[in-house]
Amino acid sequence: MIGRANGKTVSITGLGCSVPDRVITNEDLSKAVDTSDEWIVSRTGIKERRLGDGVAMSDLALPAARQALDQAGVDPKEIDVLIMATVTPDMAFPSTAAIVADQLGMPDAAAYDLSAGCTGFMYALAQGYGMLAAGLSKKVLVIGGDVLSSILDWTDRSTLVLFGDGAGAVVLEQVDGGGFLGFELGADGGGGEHLWLPGSGSRVFEDPDKAIKMNGREVFKFATRVMVSSAEAILDECGLTVEDVDVYVPHQANVRIIDHAARKLGFPEEKVVVNVDRYGNTSSGSIPLALADAAADGRLKPGKLVLMTGMGAGLTWGSALITWTHETNGVIA
Ligand SMILES: CC(C)(COP(=O)(O)OP(=O)(O)OC[C@H]1O[C@@H](n2cnc3c(N)ncnc32)[C@H](O)[C@@H]1OP(=O)(O)O)[C@@H](O)C(=O)NCCC(=O)NCCS
């Protein structure tokens, strides 16, 4: 799916993020599996991540949502749609979105979860945009996040070192100018088995252990391809070039994937947001956490053109272009 935003102008008016307090270093992981700080840093760029201990998705989503609403100056009662992008909901049903909407006090909101792997936040942004642009809603809360600690295999060094927990939330509203310019989203279910959680649904598996399974090399090849092709496609669709982009916010999976995409696309280092070293891959939390960091270091200002590209399980990918419109606070709670 690809398209220019040609409905009402819609933008991000508030941003909030939340991560567990517990910091797990590479050194800590090397006590659990046969790995080392040197291997993890050189292959992934990750130095530490946050992993909750008994934390549920809604526990992280709530503070992120409150911060985003506060920043936008929006009362929870005004939200008419809450979309929660996650593959680690509190439970299969009720949706984590419904749980969070209740806790926040959103009596009039439609609330549902969305599953698109690490690309979930990008898919949810596009849906939220669509509902606002079509006039179906007035204020949308999009939350992206995952508690990957709940599905990690602590004996599998090939996946354990990559992931972290985190969540981010944004308020979407109609604005007078600026905002989203377009979206490109895609999925290739044929590659689904390269990154999956067999036994987590209705399909019966012989020996399910409900932990992430991944073919790292295949996912790496997929990622380096789509991070570039998706960005190029949306820029082309919107009649823009890499030179027009002020801030590039790629999914934070691996610094080698980010470096590859940035180099191929032609982004200078100062335009690329990287915080995978501190949080690891937080799946749908990754792009909002990176936005918060860009805000904190002063790069995310009104008027700046921002390119976000995600990829993940599905296999899925997605990009969005937005002209930033609101002053944004980059505090990660
Ligand atoms: C997982 C990933 C970091 C592995 O890096 P790589 O350079 O491809 O490493 P390889 O898979 O070739 O493995 C090299 C060796 O390191 C070993 N290894 C794997 N994980 C290790 C770890 N944590 N510590 C030490 N050694 C490790 C492997 O067993 C392999 O050993 P072998 O050669 O004896 O078989 C990389 O493939 C990757 O980032 N893939 C994308 C994953 C991703 O982003 N997933 C989420 C998408 S949203």
Coordinates of C-alpha atoms and ligand atoms in Angstrom, one line a residue:
M1 CA 0.0 0.0 0.0
I2 CA 1.3 3.4 -0.9
G3 CA -0.3 6.8 -1.0
R4 CA 0.0 10.5 -0.5
A5 CA -1.9 12.0 2.4
N6 CA -4.5 14.0 0.5
G7 CA -7.3 14.2 3.0
K8 CA -7.4 16.6 6.0
T9 CA -4.1 17.6 7.4
V10 CA -3.2 15.4 10.4
S11 CA -0.2 15.6 12.7
I12 CA 1.4 14.3 15.9
T13 CA 0.5 16.7 18.7
G14 CA 1.9 14.8 21.7
L15 CA 4.5 12.1 22.3
G16 CA 5.2 10.0 25.4
C17 CA 7.5 7.0 26.1
S18 CA 8.0 4.5 28.9
V19 CA 10.6 1.8 29.6
P20 CA 11.1 -0.5 32.6
D21 CA 13.6 0.7 35.2
R22 CA 15.7 -2.5 35.1
V23 CA 18.8 -2.1 32.9
I24 CA 20.3 -5.3 31.6
T25 CA 23.8 -5.0 30.2
N26 CA 25.6 -7.3 27.8
E27 CA 27.7 -8.3 30.8
D28 CA 24.6 -9.5 32.6
L29 CA 23.5 -11.6 29.5
S30 CA 26.9 -13.2 29.3
K31 CA 26.2 -14.8 32.6
A32 CA 23.0 -16.5 31.2
V33 CA 24.3 -17.6 27.7
D34 CA 27.6 -18.0 25.9
T35 CA 28.1 -14.5 24.6
S36 CA 30.2 -11.4 25.2
D37 CA 29.9 -7.6 25.2
E38 CA 32.4 -7.6 22.4
W39 CA 30.3 -9.9 20.2
I40 CA 27.0 -8.1 20.9
V41 CA 28.4 -4.6 20.3
S42 CA 30.3 -5.5 17.1
R43 CA 27.3 -7.5 15.6
T44 CA 24.5 -5.3 16.8
G45 CA 25.6 -2.0 18.4
I46 CA 23.5 -2.9 21.5
K47 CA 25.1 -2.1 24.9
E48 CA 22.1 -2.5 27.2
R49 CA 18.4 -2.8 27.2
R50 CA 15.5 -2.5 29.6
L51 CA 13.8 -5.7 30.5
G52 CA 10.8 -5.7 32.9
D53 CA 10.3 -8.3 35.6
G54 CA 6.6 -9.2 35.6
V55 CA 5.7 -6.0 33.6
A56 CA 2.6 -6.3 31.4
M57 CA 2.1 -4.4 28.1
S58 CA -0.6 -2.1 29.7
D59 CA 1.8 -1.2 32.5
L60 CA 4.2 0.4 30.0
A61 CA 1.5 1.7 27.7
L62 CA -0.3 3.7 30.4
P63 CA 2.5 6.1 31.4
A64 CA 3.5 6.6 27.8
A65 CA -0.1 7.4 26.9
R66 CA -0.5 9.8 29.8
Q67 CA 2.6 11.7 28.8
A68 CA 1.5 12.0 25.2
L69 CA -2.0 13.2 26.2
D70 CA -0.5 15.7 28.6
Q71 CA 1.9 17.0 26.0
A72 CA -0.9 17.4 23.5
G73 CA -3.1 19.0 26.1
V74 CA -5.9 16.5 25.3
D75 CA -8.3 15.1 27.9
P76 CA -8.5 11.3 27.7
K77 CA -12.3 11.7 27.3
E78 CA -11.7 13.5 24.0
I79 CA -10.0 10.5 22.4
D80 CA -12.3 8.6 20.1
V81 CA -10.0 5.9 18.8
L82 CA -7.2 4.1 20.7
I83 CA -5.0 1.8 18.5
M84 CA -2.4 -0.4 20.4
A85 CA 0.3 -1.9 18.2
T86 CA 1.8 -4.9 20.0
V87 CA 2.6 -8.6 19.6
T88 CA 2.8 -9.0 23.4
P89 CA -0.6 -7.9 24.7
D90 CA -1.6 -8.5 28.3
M91 CA -3.6 -11.4 27.0
A92 CA -5.3 -12.4 23.7
F93 CA -8.5 -10.7 24.8
P94 CA -9.7 -8.3 26.0
S95 CA -7.4 -6.2 23.9
T96 CA -4.7 -4.2 25.7
A97 CA -6.2 -1.2 24.0
A98 CA -9.5 -1.7 25.8
I99 CA -7.7 -2.2 29.1
V100 CA -5.7 1.0 28.7
A101 CA -8.8 3.0 27.4
D102 CA -10.6 1.9 30.6
Q103 CA -7.7 2.8 32.8
L104 CA -7.3 6.2 31.2
G105 CA -11.0 7.0 31.3
M106 CA -12.0 7.0 27.6
P107 CA -15.7 6.2 27.5
D108 CA -16.3 7.1 23.9
A109 CA -13.2 5.5 22.4
A110 CA -13.1 2.6 20.0
A111 CA -10.1 0.5 21.1
Y112 CA -8.3 -2.4 19.5
D113 CA -4.9 -4.1 19.2
L114 CA -3.0 -4.3 15.9
S115 CA -0.4 -7.0 15.1
A116 CA 2.2 -6.1 12.6
G117 CA 5.4 -7.1 14.4
C118 CA 8.0 -4.4 14.9
T119 CA 6.2 -2.4 12.1
G120 CA 3.1 -2.2 14.2
F121 CA 3.6 1.5 15.1
M122 CA 3.9 2.5 11.5
Y123 CA 0.7 0.5 10.6
A124 CA -1.1 2.1 13.5
L125 CA 0.0 5.6 12.5
A126 CA -1.4 5.0 9.0
Q127 CA -4.8 3.8 10.4
G128 CA -5.1 6.7 12.8
Y129 CA -4.3 9.1 10.0
G130 CA -6.9 7.5 7.8
M131 CA -9.7 7.7 10.4
L132 CA -8.9 11.4 11.1
A133 CA -8.5 12.4 7.4
A134 CA -11.8 10.7 6.5
G135 CA -13.5 12.6 9.3
L136 CA -14.4 9.4 11.2
S137 CA -12.6 10.6 14.3
K138 CA -11.3 13.8 15.9
K139 CA -8.5 12.7 18.2
V140 CA -6.7 9.4 18.0
L141 CA -4.2 7.8 20.5
V142 CA -1.7 5.5 18.9
I143 CA 0.4 3.4 21.2
G144 CA 3.2 1.1 20.1
G145 CA 5.1 -1.2 22.4
D146 CA 6.2 -4.6 23.3
V147 CA 7.2 -6.5 26.4
L148 CA 9.6 -8.9 24.5
S149 CA 11.0 -10.1 27.8
S150 CA 7.8 -12.1 28.1
I151 CA 8.6 -14.2 25.0
L152 CA 12.4 -14.3 25.2
D153 CA 14.2 -17.7 25.4
W154 CA 16.9 -17.2 28.0
T155 CA 18.8 -20.1 26.6
D156 CA 19.0 -18.8 23.0
R157 CA 21.9 -16.4 22.6
S158 CA 20.9 -15.6 19.0
T159 CA 17.7 -13.8 20.0
L160 CA 18.2 -13.0 23.7
V161 CA 20.8 -10.3 23.1
L162 CA 18.7 -8.3 20.6
F163 CA 15.5 -7.3 22.3
G164 CA 14.2 -5.0 25.0
D165 CA 10.9 -3.7 26.5
G166 CA 9.5 -0.3 25.7
A167 CA 6.4 1.7 24.6
G168 CA 5.7 5.0 23.0
A169 CA 2.4 6.8 22.4
V170 CA 1.4 9.7 20.2
V171 CA -1.8 11.8 19.9
L172 CA -2.9 12.4 16.4
E173 CA -5.2 15.4 15.6
Q174 CA -6.3 17.4 12.6
V175 CA -4.0 20.5 12.2
D176 CA -4.1 23.6 10.0
G177 CA -0.9 22.7 8.1
G178 CA 2.1 20.4 7.9
G179 CA 1.7 16.9 9.3
F180 CA 1.7 13.6 7.4
L181 CA 2.6 13.6 3.7
G182 CA 2.2 9.9 3.0
F183 CA 2.6 6.2 3.9
E184 CA 4.0 3.1 2.4
L185 CA 3.2 -0.3 4.1
G186 CA 3.8 -3.9 3.0
A187 CA 3.8 -7.5 4.1
D188 CA 5.4 -10.7 2.8
G189 CA 3.8 -13.6 4.7
G190 CA 6.0 -16.0 2.7
G191 CA 8.9 -15.0 5.0
G192 CA 6.8 -15.3 8.2
E193 CA 8.7 -18.3 9.5
H194 CA 12.0 -16.3 9.7
L195 CA 10.7 -14.4 12.7
W196 CA 7.8 -16.0 14.6
L197 CA 6.2 -17.3 17.8
P198 CA 4.9 -20.8 17.0
G199 CA 2.3 -22.1 19.5
S200 CA 1.1 -18.7 20.5
G201 CA -2.3 -19.0 18.7
S202 CA -4.8 -21.5 17.4
R203 CA -2.4 -23.4 15.1
V204 CA -1.2 -26.5 16.9
F205 CA 2.5 -27.2 17.0
E206 CA 4.1 -30.4 18.3
D207 CA 6.4 -28.8 20.8
P208 CA 5.7 -25.2 21.3
D209 CA 7.8 -23.3 23.8
K210 CA 6.3 -19.9 23.2
A211 CA 9.6 -18.1 22.7
I212 CA 10.8 -16.0 19.7
K213 CA 12.3 -18.0 16.9
M214 CA 14.4 -16.3 14.3
N215 CA 16.5 -16.9 11.3
G216 CA 18.8 -13.9 11.9
R217 CA 20.6 -14.0 8.5
E218 CA 17.3 -14.1 6.5
V219 CA 15.8 -11.3 8.6
F220 CA 19.0 -9.3 8.2
K221 CA 18.8 -9.7 4.4
F222 CA 15.1 -8.7 4.4
A223 CA 15.7 -5.7 6.6
T224 CA 18.6 -4.2 4.7
R225 CA 16.4 -4.5 1.5
V226 CA 13.1 -3.1 2.7
M227 CA 14.6 -0.3 4.9
V228 CA 15.9 1.1 1.7
S229 CA 13.1 0.3 -0.8
S230 CA 10.3 1.5 1.5
A231 CA 12.1 4.8 2.2
E232 CA 12.8 5.3 -1.5
A233 CA 9.2 4.5 -2.4
I234 CA 7.5 6.9 -0.1
L235 CA 10.0 9.7 -1.0
D236 CA 9.3 9.1 -4.6
E237 CA 5.5 9.0 -4.1
C238 CA 5.6 12.4 -2.3
G239 CA 8.0 14.0 -4.9
L240 CA 10.8 14.4 -2.3
T241 CA 14.4 13.3 -2.0
V242 CA 16.7 12.3 0.8
E243 CA 18.1 15.8 0.8
D244 CA 14.7 17.2 1.8
V245 CA 14.6 15.0 4.9
D246 CA 15.9 16.6 8.1
V247 CA 15.5 13.6 10.5
Y248 CA 15.7 9.9 9.6
V249 CA 14.1 7.7 12.2
P250 CA 14.8 4.0 11.3
H251 CA 13.5 1.0 13.3
Q252 CA 16.1 0.3 16.0
A253 CA 16.9 -3.4 15.4
N254 CA 20.6 -3.4 14.8
V255 CA 23.1 -0.6 14.2
R256 CA 24.5 -2.5 11.2
I257 CA 21.0 -2.5 9.5
I258 CA 20.6 1.2 10.3
D259 CA 24.1 2.1 9.0
H260 CA 23.5 0.1 5.8
A261 CA 20.2 1.8 5.1
A262 CA 21.5 5.3 5.9
R263 CA 24.6 4.7 3.6
K264 CA 22.5 3.3 0.7
L265 CA 20.0 6.1 1.0
G266 CA 22.7 8.7 1.4
F267 CA 21.9 10.1 4.9
P268 CA 24.7 11.9 6.7
E269 CA 25.2 10.6 10.3
E270 CA 23.8 13.8 11.9
K271 CA 20.4 13.1 10.3
V272 CA 20.1 9.5 11.6
V273 CA 18.6 8.8 15.0
V274 CA 20.2 5.9 16.8
N275 CA 19.4 4.7 20.3
V276 CA 19.5 0.9 19.8
D277 CA 22.7 0.9 21.9
R278 CA 20.6 1.8 25.0
Y279 CA 17.3 0.1 24.5
G280 CA 17.9 -2.8 22.0
N281 CA 15.1 -3.7 19.7
T282 CA 11.8 -2.7 21.4
S283 CA 9.6 -3.7 18.4
S284 CA 6.7 -1.3 18.1
G285 CA 8.2 0.9 20.9
S286 CA 11.3 1.5 18.8
I287 CA 10.3 4.4 16.5
P288 CA 8.5 6.5 19.2
L289 CA 11.5 5.9 21.6
A290 CA 13.8 7.2 18.8
L291 CA 11.5 10.2 18.2
A292 CA 11.8 11.0 21.9
D293 CA 15.5 10.9 21.7
A294 CA 15.5 13.2 18.6
A295 CA 13.3 15.6 20.5
A296 CA 15.6 15.5 23.6
D297 CA 18.7 16.3 21.5
G298 CA 16.9 19.2 19.8
R299 CA 16.6 17.7 16.3
L300 CA 12.8 17.2 16.3
K301 CA 11.4 20.7 15.8
P302 CA 8.3 22.1 14.1
G303 CA 8.9 22.4 10.3
K304 CA 11.4 19.5 10.2
L305 CA 10.7 16.8 7.6
V306 CA 10.9 13.4 9.3
L307 CA 11.2 10.0 7.6
M308 CA 10.3 7.0 9.7
T309 CA 10.8 3.4 8.4
G310 CA 10.0 0.2 10.3
M311 CA 10.3 -3.5 9.5
G312 CA 9.6 -6.7 11.4
A313 CA 7.7 -9.9 11.9
G314 CA 5.1 -10.8 9.2
L315 CA 7.4 -10.1 7.5
T316 CA 6.3 -6.4 7.4
W317 CA 7.6 -3.0 6.6
G318 CA 6.3 0.5 6.6
S319 CA 7.4 4.2 6.1
A320 CA 5.8 7.5 6.9
L321 CA 6.8 11.1 6.0
I322 CA 5.7 13.9 8.3
T323 CA 6.4 17.6 8.6
W324 CA 6.7 17.9 12.3
T325 CA 4.3 20.6 13.7
H326 CA 4.5 20.7 17.5
E327 CA 7.1 21.4 20.1
T328 CA 7.9 18.0 21.5
N329 CA 9.3 16.9 24.9
G330 CA 11.7 14.0 24.7
V331 CA 11.5 12.7 28.2
I332 CA 11.4 8.9 28.4
A333 CA 9.6 7.9 31.6
Ligands
LIG1 C1 21.3 -11.9 14.7 C2 22.4 -11.2 14.1 C3 22.9 -10.1 15.0 C4 23.6 -12.3 13.9 O1 24.7 -11.6 13.3 P1 25.5 -12.3 12.2 O2 26.7 -11.5 11.9 O3 24.6 -12.6 11.1 O4 26.0 -13.7 12.9 P2 25.7 -15.1 12.4 O5 24.2 -15.4 12.5 O6 26.4 -15.3 11.1 O7 26.4 -16.0 13.5 C5 27.8 -16.0 13.6 C6 28.2 -16.8 14.7 O8 27.9 -16.2 16.0 C7 27.2 -17.0 16.8 N1 26.3 -16.2 17.7 C8 25.0 -16.0 17.5 N2 24.6 -15.2 18.5 C9 25.6 -15.0 19.3 C10 25.8 -14.3 20.5 N3 24.8 -13.6 21.1 N4 27.0 -14.3 21.1 C11 28.0 -15.0 20.5 N5 27.9 -15.6 19.4 C12 26.7 -15.7 18.8 C13 26.5 -18.0 15.9 O9 26.2 -19.2 16.6 C14 27.5 -18.2 14.8 O10 28.4 -19.1 15.2 P3 28.9 -20.3 14.2 O11 29.6 -19.5 13.1 O12 29.8 -21.1 15.0 O13 27.7 -20.9 13.7 C15 22.1 -10.7 12.6 O14 21.9 -11.7 11.8 C16 20.9 -9.8 12.7 O15 20.9 -8.7 13.2 N6 19.8 -10.2 12.0 C17 18.5 -9.4 12.1 C18 17.8 -9.7 13.3 C19 16.7 -8.7 13.6 O16 16.9 -7.5 13.5 N7 15.6 -9.2 14.1 C20 14.5 -8.4 14.4 C21 13.8 -7.7 13.3 S1 12.5 -6.6 13.8

